[in-house]
GROMACS .gro file of C-alpha atoms in nm:
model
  298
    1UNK     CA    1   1.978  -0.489   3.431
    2UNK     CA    2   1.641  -0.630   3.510
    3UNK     CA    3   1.427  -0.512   3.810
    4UNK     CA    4   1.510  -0.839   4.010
    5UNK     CA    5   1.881  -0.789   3.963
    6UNK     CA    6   1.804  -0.394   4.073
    7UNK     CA    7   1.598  -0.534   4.390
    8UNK     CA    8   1.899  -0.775   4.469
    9UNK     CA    9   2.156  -0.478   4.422
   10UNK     CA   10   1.951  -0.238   4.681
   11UNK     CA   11   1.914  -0.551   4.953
   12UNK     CA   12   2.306  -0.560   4.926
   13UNK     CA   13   2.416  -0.190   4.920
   14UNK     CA   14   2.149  -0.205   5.259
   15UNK     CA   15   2.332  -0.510   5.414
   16UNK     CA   16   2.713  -0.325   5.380
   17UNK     CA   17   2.518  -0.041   5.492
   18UNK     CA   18   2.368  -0.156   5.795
   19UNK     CA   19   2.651  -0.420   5.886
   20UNK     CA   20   2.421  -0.707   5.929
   21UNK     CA   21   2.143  -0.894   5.753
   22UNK     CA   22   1.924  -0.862   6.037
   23UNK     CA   23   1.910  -0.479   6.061
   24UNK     CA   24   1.890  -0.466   5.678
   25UNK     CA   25   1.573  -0.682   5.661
   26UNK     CA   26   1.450  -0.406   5.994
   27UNK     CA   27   1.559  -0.152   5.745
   28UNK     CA   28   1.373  -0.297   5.426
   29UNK     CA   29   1.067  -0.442   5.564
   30UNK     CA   30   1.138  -0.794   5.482
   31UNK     CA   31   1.234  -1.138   5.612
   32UNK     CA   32   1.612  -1.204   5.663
   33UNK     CA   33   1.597  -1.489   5.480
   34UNK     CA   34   1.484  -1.305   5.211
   35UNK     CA   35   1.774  -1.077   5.250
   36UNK     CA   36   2.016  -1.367   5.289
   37UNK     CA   37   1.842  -1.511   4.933
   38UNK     CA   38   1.832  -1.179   4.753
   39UNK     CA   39   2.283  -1.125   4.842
   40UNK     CA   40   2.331  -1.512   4.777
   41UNK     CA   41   2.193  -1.467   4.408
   42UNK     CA   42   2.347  -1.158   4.398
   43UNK     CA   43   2.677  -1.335   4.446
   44UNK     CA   44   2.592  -1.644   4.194
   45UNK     CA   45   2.479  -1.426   3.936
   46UNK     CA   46   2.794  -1.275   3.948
   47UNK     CA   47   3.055  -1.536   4.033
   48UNK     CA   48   3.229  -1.331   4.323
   49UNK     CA   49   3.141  -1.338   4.705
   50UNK     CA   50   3.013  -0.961   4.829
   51UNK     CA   51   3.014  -0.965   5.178
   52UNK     CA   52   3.235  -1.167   5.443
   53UNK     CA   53   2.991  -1.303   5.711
   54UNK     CA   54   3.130  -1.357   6.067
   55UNK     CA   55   2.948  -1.381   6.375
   56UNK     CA   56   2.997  -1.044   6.485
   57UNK     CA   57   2.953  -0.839   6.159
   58UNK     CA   58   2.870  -0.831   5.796
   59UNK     CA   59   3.145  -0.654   5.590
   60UNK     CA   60   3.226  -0.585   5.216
   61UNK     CA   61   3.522  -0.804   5.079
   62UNK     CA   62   3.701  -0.615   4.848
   63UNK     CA   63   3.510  -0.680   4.545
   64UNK     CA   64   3.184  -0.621   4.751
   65UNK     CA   65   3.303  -0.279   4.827
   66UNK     CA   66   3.457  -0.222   4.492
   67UNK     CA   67   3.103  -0.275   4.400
   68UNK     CA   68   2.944  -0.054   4.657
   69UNK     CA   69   3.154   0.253   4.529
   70UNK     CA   70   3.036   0.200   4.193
   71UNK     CA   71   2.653   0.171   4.276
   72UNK     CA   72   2.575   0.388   4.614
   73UNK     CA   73   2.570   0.730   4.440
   74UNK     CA   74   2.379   0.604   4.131
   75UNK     CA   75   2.160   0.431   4.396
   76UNK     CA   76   2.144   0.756   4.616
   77UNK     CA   77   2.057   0.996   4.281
   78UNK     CA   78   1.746   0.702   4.264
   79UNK     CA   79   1.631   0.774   4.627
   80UNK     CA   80   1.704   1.183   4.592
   81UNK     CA   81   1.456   1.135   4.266
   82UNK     CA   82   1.188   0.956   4.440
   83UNK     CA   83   1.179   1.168   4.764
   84UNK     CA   84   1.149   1.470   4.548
   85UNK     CA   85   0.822   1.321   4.406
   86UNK     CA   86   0.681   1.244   4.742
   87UNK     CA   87   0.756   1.666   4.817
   88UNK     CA   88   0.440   1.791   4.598
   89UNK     CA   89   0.492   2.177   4.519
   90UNK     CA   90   0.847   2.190   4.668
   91UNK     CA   91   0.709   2.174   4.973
   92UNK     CA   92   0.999   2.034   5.260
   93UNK     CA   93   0.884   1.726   5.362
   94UNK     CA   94   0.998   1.316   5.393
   95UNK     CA   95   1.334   1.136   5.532
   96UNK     CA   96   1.612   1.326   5.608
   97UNK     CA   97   1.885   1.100   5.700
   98UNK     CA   98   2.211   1.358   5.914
   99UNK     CA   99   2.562   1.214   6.066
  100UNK     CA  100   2.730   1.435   6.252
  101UNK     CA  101   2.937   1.364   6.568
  102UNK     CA  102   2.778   1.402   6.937
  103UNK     CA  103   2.961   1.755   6.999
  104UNK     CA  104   2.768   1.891   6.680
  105UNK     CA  105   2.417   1.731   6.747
  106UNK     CA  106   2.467   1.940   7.125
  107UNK     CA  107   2.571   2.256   7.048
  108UNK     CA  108   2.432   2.323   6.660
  109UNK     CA  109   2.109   2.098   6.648
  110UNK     CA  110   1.936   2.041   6.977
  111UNK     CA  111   1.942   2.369   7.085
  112UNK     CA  112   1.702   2.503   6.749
  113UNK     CA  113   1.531   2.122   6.721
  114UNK     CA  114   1.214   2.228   6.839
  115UNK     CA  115   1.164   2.547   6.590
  116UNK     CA  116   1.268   2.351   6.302
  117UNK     CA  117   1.039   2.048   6.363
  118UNK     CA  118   0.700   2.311   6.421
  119UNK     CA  119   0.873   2.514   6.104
  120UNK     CA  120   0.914   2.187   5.867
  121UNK     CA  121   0.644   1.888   6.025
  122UNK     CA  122   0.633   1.696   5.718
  123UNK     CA  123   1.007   1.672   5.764
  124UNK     CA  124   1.133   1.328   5.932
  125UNK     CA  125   1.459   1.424   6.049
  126UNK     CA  126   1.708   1.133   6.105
  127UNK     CA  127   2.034   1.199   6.304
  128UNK     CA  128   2.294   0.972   6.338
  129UNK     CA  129   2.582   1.056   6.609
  130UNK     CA  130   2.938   0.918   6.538
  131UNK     CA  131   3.275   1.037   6.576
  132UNK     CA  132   3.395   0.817   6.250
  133UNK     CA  133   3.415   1.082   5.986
  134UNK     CA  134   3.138   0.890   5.763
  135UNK     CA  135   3.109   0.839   5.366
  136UNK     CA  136   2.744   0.992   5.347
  137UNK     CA  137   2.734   0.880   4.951
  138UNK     CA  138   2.835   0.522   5.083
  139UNK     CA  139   2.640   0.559   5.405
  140UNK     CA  140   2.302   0.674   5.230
  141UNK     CA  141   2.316   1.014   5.405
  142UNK     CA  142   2.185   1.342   5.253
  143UNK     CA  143   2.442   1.559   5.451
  144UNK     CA  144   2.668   1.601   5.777
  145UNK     CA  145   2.832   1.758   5.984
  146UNK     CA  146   3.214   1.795   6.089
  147UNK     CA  147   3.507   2.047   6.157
  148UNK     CA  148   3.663   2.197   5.825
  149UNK     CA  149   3.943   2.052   5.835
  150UNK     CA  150   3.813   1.684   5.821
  151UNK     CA  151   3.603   1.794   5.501
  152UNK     CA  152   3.724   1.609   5.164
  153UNK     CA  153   3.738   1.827   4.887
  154UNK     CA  154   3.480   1.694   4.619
  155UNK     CA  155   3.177   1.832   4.900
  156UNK     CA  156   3.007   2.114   4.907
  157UNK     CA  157   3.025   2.271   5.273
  158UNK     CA  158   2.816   2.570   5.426
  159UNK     CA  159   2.976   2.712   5.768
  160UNK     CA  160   2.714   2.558   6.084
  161UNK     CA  161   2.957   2.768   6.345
  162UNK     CA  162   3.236   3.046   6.385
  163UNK     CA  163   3.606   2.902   6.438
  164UNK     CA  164   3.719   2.703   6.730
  165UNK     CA  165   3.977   2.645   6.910
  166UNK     CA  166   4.109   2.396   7.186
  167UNK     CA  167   4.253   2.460   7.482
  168UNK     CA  168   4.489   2.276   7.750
  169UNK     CA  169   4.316   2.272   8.094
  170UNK     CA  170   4.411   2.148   8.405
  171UNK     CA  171   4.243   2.165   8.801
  172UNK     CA  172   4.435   2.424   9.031
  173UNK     CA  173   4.503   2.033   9.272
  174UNK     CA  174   4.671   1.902   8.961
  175UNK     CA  175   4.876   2.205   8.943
  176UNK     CA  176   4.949   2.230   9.273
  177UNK     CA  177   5.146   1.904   9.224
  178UNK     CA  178   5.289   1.963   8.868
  179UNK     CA  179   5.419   2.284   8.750
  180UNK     CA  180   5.241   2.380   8.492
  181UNK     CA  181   5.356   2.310   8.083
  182UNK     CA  182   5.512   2.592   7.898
  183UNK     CA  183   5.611   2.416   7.570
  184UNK     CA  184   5.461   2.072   7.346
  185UNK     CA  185   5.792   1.897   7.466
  186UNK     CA  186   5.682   1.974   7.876
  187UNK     CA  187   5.380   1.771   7.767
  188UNK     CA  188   5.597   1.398   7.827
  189UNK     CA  189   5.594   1.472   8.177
  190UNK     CA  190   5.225   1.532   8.198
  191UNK     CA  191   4.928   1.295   8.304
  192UNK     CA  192   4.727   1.412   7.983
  193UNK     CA  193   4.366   1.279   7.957
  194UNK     CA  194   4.302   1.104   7.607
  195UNK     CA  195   4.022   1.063   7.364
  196UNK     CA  196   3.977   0.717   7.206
  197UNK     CA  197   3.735   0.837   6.894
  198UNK     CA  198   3.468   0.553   6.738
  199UNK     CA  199   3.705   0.376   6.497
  200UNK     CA  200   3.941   0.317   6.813
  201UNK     CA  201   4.222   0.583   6.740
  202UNK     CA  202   4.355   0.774   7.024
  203UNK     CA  203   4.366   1.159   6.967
  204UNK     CA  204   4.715   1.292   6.908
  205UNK     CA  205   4.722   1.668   7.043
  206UNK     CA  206   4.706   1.919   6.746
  207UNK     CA  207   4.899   2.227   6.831
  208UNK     CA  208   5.067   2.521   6.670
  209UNK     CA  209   5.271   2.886   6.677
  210UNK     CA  210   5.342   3.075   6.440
  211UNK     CA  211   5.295   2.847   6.170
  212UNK     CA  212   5.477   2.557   6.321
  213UNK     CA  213   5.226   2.263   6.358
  214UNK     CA  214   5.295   1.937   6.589
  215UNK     CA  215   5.053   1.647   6.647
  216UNK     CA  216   5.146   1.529   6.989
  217UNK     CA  217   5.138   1.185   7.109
  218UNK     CA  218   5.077   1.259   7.460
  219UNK     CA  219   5.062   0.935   7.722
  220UNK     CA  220   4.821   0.931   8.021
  221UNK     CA  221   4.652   0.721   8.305
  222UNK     CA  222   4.296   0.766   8.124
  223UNK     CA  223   4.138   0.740   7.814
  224UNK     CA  224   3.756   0.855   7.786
  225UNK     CA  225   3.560   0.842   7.468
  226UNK     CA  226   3.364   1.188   7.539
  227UNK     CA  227   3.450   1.494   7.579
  228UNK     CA  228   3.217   1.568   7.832
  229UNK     CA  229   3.403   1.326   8.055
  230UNK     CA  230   3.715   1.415   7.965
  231UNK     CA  231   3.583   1.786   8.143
  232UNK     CA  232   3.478   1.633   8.464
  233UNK     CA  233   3.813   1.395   8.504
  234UNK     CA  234   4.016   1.738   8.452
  235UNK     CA  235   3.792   1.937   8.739
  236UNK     CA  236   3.846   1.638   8.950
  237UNK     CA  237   4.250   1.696   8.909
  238UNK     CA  238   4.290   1.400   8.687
  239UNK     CA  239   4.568   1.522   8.481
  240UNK     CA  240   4.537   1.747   8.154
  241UNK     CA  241   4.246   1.787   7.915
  242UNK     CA  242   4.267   1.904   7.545
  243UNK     CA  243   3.890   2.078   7.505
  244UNK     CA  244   3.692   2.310   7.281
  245UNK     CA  245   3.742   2.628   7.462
  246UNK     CA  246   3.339   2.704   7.489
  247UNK     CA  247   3.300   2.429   7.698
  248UNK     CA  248   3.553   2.535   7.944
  249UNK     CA  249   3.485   2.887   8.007
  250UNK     CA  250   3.227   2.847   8.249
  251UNK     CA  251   3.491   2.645   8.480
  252UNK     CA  252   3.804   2.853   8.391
  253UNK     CA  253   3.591   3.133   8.499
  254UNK     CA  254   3.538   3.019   8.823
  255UNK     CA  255   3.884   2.895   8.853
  256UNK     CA  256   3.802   2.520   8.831
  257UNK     CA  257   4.018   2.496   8.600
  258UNK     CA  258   4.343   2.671   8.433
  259UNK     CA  259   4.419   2.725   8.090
  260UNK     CA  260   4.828   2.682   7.990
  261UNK     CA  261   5.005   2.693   7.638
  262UNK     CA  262   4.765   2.965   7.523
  263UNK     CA  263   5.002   3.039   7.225
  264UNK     CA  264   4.983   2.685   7.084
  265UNK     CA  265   4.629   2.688   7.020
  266UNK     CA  266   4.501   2.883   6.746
  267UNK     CA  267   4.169   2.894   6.654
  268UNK     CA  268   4.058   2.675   6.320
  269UNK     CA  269   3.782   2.576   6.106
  270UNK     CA  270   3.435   2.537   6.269
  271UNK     CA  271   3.179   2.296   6.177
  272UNK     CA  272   3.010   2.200   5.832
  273UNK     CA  273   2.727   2.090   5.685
  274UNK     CA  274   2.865   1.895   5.395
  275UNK     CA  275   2.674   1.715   5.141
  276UNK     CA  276   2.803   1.569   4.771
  277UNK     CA  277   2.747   1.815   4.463
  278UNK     CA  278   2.408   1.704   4.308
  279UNK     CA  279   2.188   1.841   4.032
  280UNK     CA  280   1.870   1.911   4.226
  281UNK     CA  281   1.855   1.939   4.608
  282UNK     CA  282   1.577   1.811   4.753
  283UNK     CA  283   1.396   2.113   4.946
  284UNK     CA  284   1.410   1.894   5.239
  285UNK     CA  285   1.784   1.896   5.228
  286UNK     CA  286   1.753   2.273   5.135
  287UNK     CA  287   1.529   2.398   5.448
  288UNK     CA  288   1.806   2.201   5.688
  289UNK     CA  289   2.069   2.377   5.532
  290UNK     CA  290   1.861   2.712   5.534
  291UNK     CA  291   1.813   2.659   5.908
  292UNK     CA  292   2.101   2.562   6.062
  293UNK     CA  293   2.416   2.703   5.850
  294UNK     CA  294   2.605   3.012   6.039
  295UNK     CA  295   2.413   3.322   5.983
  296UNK     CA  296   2.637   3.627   5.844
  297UNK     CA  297   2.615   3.815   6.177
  298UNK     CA  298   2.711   3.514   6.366
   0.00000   0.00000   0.00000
């Protein structure tokens, strides 16, 4: 391939990317009609349309994203190769592109953000926040973060955190009017507070004893997209809340709230930092890893 049909492939893999041509021309430095030019002669070049255009998104058609599979991690080794050059002496420094949901960037990043940016200054850390588990090949990420179990199996993962686990909480007012749940099936008669995630899926309640797993459909009055509000509906005796068990304990302590069902939720898999098997890491990548995976005496 010649460098102009190279140029046109990068201004499309940025367009699927970013979802528009607009923020792909913010992204590249250039006009959007040069954008729009570069994907249309993309397209004739190769007889097939890439991208669907509507007036609320850009999106792959399925030969666009057929493509995109093919060329992001080819396209991603390119970028890995040039920002190693640009890190004279192996010396941490340039873009650092991170998703990782909001939960993660609160507990594991922002609370050591301002060692590791006097640590690693030439370092320009970008985090995304998104509760869509993300393709960071397809995405142009160098790594994120989730729980274990979302992991797919062709990443390499270091532990960020010890295990988790979730617990059912409720406000001593909503108890006072419901008794409280002793078994999954008590949960149908429950006002249980649910999570609508990113990609607009509704949390099903994961729960399990002694090896017997159920994912619960539970119905409710509310649906928050945070689990931050999801705490403050269940201290205000909204119904039931399904939450990470550290960021309860301060209320259950106090009595705020009550935990129920303790022997349905077992503790599993903490967060990641995941990132795809490649030759050479970039030291970059290496000092975020360095810094913020689980210590042994964690």
């Amino acid at each position: 391939m010649d460098r102009t049909g190279l140029s046109r492939l990068v201004v499309f893999v940025t367009v699927a990317e970013s979802g528009s041509f607009r923020a792909a021309a913010d992204r590249l430095g250039i006009a959007p009609s040069a954008v729009s030019h570069a994907v249309s002669a993309l397209e004739d070049s190769l007889g097939v349309r890439l991208l669907a255009r509507t007036t609320r998104a850009t999106r792959p058609t399925e030969e666009g994203a057929q493509l995109l599979r093919r060329v992001s991690a080819p396209l991603g080794e390119i970028g890995q190769a040039l920002r190693a050059v640009a890190e004279p002496g192996d010396q941490p420094a340039g873009p650092l592109r991170i998703t990782m949901p909001r939960l993660a960037a609160d507990e594991i990043i922002m609370r050591r953000l301002p060692q590791f940016c006097a640590a690693f200054p030439r370092i320009e850390l970008d985090i995304r926040t998104s509760d869509r588990f993300e393709d960071i090949v397809l995405g142009g990420y160098d790594a994120g973060i989730r729980l274990g179990e979302s992991l797919e199996a062709d990443m390499i993962a270091v532990p960020a955190s010890p295990p988790r686990r979730a617990v059912i909480v409720a406000a001593p007012a909503y108890f006072a009017r419901h008794p409280p749940p002793e078994h999954p099936r008590d949960l149908a008669g429950h006002n249980c507070i649910r999570r609508r995630f990113d990609s607009g899926r509704i949390y099903r309640w994961e729960l399990e004893k002694d090896g017997h797993a159920l994912s619960v459909e539970v119905k409710g009055n509310l649906i928050l997209p945070q689990q931050e509000l999801i705490l403050r509906a269940a201290v205000g005796g909204v119904g039931l809340a399904f939450l990470f068990e550290d960021t309860v304990q301060a209320e259950i302590a106090d009595g705020r709230l009550i935990g129920v069902m303790q022997d349905w939720c077992p503790p599993f898999d903490g967060f990641y930092i995941y990132y795809p098997s490649r030759r050479q890491m970039r030291p970059a990548l290496r000092a975020f890893i360095d810094f913020f995976r689980m210590s042994r005496g964690a």
